[in-house]
PDB file of C-alpha atoms in Angstrom:
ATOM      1  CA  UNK A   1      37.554   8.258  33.221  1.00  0.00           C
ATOM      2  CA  UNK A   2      33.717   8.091  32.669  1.00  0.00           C
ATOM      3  CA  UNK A   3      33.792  10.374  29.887  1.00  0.00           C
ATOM      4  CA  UNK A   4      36.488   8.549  27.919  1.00  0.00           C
ATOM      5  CA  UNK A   5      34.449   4.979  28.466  1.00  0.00           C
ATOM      6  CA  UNK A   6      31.093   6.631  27.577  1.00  0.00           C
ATOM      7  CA  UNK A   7      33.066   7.669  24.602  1.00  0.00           C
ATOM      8  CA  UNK A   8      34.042   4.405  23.810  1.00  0.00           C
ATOM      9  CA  UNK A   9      30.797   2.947  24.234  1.00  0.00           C
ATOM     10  CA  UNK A  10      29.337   5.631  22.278  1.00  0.00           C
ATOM     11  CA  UNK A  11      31.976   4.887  19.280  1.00  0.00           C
ATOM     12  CA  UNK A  12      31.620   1.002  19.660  1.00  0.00           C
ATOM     13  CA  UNK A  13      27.854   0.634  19.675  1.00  0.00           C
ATOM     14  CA  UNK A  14      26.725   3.961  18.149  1.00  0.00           C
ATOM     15  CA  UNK A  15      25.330   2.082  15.305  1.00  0.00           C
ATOM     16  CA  UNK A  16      23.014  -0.060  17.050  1.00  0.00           C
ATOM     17  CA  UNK A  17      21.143   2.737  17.929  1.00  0.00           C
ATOM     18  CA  UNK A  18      20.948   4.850  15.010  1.00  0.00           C
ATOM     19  CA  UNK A  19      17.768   5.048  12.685  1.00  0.00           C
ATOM     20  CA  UNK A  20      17.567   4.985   8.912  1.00  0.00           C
ATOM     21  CA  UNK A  21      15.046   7.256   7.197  1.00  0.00           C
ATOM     22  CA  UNK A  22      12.643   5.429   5.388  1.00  0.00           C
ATOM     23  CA  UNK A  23      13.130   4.831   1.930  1.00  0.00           C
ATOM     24  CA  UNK A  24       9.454   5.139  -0.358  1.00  0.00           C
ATOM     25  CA  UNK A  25       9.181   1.377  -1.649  1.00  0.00           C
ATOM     26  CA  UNK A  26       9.204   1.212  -5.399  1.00  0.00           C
ATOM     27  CA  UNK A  27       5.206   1.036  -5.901  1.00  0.00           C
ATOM     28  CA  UNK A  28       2.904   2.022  -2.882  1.00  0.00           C
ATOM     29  CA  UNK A  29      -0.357   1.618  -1.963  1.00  0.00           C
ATOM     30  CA  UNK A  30      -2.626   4.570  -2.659  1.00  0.00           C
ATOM     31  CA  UNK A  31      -6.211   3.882  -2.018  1.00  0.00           C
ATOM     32  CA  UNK A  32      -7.973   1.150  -0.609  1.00  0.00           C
ATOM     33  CA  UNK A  33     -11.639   0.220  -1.262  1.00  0.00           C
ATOM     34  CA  UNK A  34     -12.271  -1.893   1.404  1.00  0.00           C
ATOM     35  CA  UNK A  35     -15.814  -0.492   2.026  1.00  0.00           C
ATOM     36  CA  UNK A  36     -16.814  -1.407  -1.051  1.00  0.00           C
ATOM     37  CA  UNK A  37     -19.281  -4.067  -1.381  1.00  0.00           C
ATOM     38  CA  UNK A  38     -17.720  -7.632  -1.430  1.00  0.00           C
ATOM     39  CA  UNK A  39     -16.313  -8.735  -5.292  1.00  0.00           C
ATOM     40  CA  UNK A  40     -16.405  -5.339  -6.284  1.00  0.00           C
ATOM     41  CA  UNK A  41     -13.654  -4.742  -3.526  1.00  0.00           C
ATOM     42  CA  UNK A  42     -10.106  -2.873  -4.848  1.00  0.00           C
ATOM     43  CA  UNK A  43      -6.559  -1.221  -4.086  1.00  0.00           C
ATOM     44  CA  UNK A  44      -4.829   1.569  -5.868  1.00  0.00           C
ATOM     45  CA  UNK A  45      -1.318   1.315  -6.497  1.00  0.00           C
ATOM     46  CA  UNK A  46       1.208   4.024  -7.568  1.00  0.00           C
ATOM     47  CA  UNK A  47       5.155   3.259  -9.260  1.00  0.00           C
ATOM     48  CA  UNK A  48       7.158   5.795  -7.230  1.00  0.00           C
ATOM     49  CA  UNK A  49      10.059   5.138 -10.155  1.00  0.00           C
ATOM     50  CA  UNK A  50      11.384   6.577 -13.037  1.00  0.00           C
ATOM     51  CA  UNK A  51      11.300   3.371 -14.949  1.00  0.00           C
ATOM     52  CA  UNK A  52       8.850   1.052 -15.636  1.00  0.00           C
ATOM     53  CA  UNK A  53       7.588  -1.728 -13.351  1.00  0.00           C
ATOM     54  CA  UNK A  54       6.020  -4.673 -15.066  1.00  0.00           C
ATOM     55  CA  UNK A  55       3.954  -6.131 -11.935  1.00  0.00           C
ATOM     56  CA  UNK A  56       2.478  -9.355 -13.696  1.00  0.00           C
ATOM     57  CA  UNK A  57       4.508 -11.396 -11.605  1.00  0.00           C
ATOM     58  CA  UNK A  58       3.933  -9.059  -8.156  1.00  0.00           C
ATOM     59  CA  UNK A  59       1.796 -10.638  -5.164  1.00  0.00           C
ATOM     60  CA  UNK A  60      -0.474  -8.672  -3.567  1.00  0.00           C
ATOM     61  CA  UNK A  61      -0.923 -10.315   0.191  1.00  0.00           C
ATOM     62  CA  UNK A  62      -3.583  -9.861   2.788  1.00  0.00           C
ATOM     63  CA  UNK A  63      -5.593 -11.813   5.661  1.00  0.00           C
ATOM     64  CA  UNK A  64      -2.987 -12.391   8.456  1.00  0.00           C
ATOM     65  CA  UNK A  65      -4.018 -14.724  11.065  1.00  0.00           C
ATOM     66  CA  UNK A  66      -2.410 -16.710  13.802  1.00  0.00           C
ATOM     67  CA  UNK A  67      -2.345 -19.353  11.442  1.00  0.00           C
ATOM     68  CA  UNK A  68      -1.580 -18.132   8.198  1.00  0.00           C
ATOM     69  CA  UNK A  69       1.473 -15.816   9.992  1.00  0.00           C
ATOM     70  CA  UNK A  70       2.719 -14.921   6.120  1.00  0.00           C
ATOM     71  CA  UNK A  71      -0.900 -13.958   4.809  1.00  0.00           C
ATOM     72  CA  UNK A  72      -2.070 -15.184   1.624  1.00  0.00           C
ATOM     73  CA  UNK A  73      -0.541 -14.020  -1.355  1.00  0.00           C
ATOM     74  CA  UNK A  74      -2.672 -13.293  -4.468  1.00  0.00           C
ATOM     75  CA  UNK A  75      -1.398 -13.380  -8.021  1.00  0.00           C
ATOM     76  CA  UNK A  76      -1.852  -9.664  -9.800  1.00  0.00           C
ATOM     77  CA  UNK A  77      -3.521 -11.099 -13.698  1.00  0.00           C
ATOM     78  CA  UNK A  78      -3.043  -8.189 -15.986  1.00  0.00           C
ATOM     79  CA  UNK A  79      -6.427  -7.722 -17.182  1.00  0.00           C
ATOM     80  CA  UNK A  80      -6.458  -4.929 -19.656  1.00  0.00           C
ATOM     81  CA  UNK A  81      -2.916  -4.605 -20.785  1.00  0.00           C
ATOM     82  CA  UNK A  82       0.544  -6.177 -20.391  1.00  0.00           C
ATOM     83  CA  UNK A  83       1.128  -5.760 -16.564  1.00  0.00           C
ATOM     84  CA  UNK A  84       4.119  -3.116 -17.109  1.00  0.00           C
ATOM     85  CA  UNK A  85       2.802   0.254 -14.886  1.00  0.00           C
ATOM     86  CA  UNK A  86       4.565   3.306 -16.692  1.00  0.00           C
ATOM     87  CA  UNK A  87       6.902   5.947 -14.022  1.00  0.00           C
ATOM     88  CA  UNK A  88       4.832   7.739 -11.866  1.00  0.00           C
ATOM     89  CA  UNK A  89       1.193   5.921 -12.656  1.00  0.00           C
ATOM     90  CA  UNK A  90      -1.625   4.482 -11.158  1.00  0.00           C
ATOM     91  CA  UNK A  91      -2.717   0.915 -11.315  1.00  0.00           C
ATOM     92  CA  UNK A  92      -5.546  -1.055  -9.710  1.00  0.00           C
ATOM     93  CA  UNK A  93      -5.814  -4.380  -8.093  1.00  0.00           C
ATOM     94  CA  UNK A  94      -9.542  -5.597  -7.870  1.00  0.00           C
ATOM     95  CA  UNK A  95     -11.297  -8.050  -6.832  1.00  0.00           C
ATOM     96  CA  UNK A  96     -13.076  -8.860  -9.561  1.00  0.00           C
ATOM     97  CA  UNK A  97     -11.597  -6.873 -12.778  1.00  0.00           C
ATOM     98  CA  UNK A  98     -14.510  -7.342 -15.081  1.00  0.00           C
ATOM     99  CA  UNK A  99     -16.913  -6.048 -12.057  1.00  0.00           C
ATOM    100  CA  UNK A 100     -14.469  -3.045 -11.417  1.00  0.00           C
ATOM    101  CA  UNK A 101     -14.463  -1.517 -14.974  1.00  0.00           C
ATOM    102  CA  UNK A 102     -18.173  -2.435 -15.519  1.00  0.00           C
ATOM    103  CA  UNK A 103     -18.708   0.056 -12.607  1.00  0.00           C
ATOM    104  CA  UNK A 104     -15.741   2.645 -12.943  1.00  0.00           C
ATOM    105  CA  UNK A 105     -16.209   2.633 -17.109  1.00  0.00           C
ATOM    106  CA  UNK A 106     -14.129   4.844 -18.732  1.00  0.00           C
ATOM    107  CA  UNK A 107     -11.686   3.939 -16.109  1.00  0.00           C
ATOM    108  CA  UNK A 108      -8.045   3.942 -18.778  1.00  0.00           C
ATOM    109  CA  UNK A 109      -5.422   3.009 -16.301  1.00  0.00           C
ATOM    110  CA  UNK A 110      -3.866  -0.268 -15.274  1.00  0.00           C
ATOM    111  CA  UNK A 111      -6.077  -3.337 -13.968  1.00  0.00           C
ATOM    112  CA  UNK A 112      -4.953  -6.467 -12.289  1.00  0.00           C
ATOM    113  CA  UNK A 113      -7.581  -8.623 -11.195  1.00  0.00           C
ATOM    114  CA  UNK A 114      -6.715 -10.636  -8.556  1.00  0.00           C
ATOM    115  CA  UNK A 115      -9.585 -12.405  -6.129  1.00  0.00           C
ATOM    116  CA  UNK A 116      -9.372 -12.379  -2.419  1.00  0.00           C
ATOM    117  CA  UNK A 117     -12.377 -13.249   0.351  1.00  0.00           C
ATOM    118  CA  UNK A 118     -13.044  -9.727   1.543  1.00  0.00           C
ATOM    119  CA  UNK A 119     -10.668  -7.003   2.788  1.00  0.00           C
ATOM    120  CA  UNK A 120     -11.654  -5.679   6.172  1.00  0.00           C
ATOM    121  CA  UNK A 121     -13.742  -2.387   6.405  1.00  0.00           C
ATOM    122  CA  UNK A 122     -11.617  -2.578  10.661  1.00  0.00           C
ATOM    123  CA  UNK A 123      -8.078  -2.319   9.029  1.00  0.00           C
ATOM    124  CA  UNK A 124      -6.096  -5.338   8.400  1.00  0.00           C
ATOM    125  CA  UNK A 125      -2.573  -6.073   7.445  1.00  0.00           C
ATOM    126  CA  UNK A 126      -1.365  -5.518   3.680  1.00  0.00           C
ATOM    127  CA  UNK A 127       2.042  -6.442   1.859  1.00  0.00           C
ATOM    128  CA  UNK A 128       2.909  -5.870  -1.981  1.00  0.00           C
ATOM    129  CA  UNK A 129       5.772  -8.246  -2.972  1.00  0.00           C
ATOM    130  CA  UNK A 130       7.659  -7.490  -6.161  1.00  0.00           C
ATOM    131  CA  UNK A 131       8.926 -10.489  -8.952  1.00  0.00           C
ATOM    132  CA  UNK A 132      12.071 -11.523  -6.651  1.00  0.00           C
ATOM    133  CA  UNK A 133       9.809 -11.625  -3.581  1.00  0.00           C
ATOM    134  CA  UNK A 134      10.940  -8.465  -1.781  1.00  0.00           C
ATOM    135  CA  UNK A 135       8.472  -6.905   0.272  1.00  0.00           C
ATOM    136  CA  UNK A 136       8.000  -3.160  -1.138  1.00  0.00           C
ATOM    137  CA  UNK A 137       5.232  -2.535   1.056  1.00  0.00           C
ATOM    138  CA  UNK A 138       4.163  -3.862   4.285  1.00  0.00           C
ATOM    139  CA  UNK A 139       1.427  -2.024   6.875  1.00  0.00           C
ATOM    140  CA  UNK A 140      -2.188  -2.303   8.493  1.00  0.00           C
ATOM    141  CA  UNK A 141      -4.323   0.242   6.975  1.00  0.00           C
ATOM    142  CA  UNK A 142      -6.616   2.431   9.563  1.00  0.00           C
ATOM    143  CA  UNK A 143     -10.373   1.594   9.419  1.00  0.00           C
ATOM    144  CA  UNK A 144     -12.283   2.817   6.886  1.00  0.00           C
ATOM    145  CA  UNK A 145     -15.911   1.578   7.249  1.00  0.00           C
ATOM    146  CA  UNK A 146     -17.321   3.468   4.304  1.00  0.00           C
ATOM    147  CA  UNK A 147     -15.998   5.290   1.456  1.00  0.00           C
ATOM    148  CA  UNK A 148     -12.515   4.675  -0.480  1.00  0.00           C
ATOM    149  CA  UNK A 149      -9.325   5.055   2.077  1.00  0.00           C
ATOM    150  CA  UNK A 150      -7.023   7.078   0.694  1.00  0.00           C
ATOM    151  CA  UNK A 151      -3.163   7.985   1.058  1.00  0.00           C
ATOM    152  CA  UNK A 152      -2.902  11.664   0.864  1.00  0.00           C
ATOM    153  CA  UNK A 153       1.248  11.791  -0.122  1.00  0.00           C
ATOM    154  CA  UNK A 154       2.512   8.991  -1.742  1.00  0.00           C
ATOM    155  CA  UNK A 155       5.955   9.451  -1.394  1.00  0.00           C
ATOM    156  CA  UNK A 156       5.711   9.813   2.522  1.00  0.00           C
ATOM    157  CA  UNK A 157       6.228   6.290   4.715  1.00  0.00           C
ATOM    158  CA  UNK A 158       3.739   7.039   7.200  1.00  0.00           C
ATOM    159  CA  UNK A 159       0.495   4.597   7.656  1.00  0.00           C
ATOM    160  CA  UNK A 160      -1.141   6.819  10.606  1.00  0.00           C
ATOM    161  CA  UNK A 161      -4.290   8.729   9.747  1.00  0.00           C
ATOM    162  CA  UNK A 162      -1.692  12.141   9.368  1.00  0.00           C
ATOM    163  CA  UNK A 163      -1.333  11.060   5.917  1.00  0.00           C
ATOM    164  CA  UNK A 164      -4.693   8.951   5.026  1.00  0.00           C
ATOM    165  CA  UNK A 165      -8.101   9.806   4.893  1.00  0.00           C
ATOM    166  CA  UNK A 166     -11.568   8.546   3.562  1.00  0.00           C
ATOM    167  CA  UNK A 167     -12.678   9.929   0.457  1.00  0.00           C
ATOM    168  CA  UNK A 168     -16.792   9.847   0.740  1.00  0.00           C
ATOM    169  CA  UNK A 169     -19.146  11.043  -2.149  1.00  0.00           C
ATOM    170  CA  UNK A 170     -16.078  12.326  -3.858  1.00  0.00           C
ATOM    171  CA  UNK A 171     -14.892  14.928  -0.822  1.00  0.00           C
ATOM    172  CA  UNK A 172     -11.514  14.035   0.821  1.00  0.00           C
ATOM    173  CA  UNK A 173     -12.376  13.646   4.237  1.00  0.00           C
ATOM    174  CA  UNK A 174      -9.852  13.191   7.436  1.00  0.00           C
ATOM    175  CA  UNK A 175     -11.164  10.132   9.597  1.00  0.00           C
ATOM    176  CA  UNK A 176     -12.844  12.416  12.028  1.00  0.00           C
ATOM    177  CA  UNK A 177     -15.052  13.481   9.701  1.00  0.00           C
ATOM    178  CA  UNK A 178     -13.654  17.208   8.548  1.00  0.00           C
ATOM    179  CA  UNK A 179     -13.077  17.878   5.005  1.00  0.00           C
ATOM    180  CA  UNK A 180     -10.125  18.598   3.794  1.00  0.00           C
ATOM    181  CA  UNK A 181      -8.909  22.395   3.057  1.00  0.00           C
TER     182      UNK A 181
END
């Protein structure tokens, strides 16, 4: 009789307990310069799609507290070009656009600008919200106290240092320290 009612069970409620794998979000995060001396501060973004993504009206969200639970969200201002991020590209979000491409000149890709106080160098909670307010991307990056934080596989959900590391006078570094091979 147990069998047949652990059966049951099984059958009834079996879905309660399954997992989904996770699906890669539509754009990602890729790098974050959160080491970066403040107003010259920035985040990488990547369009995992094979369409085009015009992020002009996207939010780019950041400082969680106890009381601002739902972060404040920052407007992404196209400031080179139109706001629409070809399939598979980069874009940037910084702090202060004009400050970003004076320092990274030559720099062709994407730029939002989009101001925010200062992201924290300890980790802190990030969200990127598409046009109809759908959370694509929602995490706490690892510290990175110097250097540019970077994802190392885009199309992998996984925020644990496994698949970030910190990218340090231009060698790709795992958070211990070791380069990478």
């Amino acid at each position: 009789m147990l069998p047949i009612v652990l059966i049951i069970f099984s059958f009834i409620f079996g879905g309660i307990v399954q997992t989904q794998a996770a699906q890669t979000p539509s754009v990602v995060i890729t790098a974050i310069a959160a080491g970066a001396p403040s107003g010259e501060e920035w985040v990488e973004v990547y369009n995992t799609t094979d369409r085009e993504l015009d992020m002009s009206a996207w939010r780019f969200v950041e400082g969680f507290t106890a009381s601002a639970p739902n972060g404040t969200r920052h407007k992404l201002v196209p400031y080179n070009s139109g706001g629409t991020v070809a399939p598979h590209q980069y874009a940037v979000i910084a702090q202060d656009a004009p400050a970003f491409l004076s320092k990274h000149a030559g720099f062709s890709k994407i730029v939002f600008d989009s101001s925010w106080s200062s992201l924290k160098e300890d980790g802190e909670r990030v969200q990127m919200i598409d046009d109809n307010g759908t959370i694509q991307e929602d995490f706490t990056y690892i510290p990175a106290k110097t250097g540019v934080l970077k994802r190392l596989d885009p199309l992998i959900v996984d925020y644990t240092s496994a698949n970030w590391a910190v990218v340090e006078d231009g060698a790709l570094k795992h958070r211990d320290g070791r380069e990478l091979q």
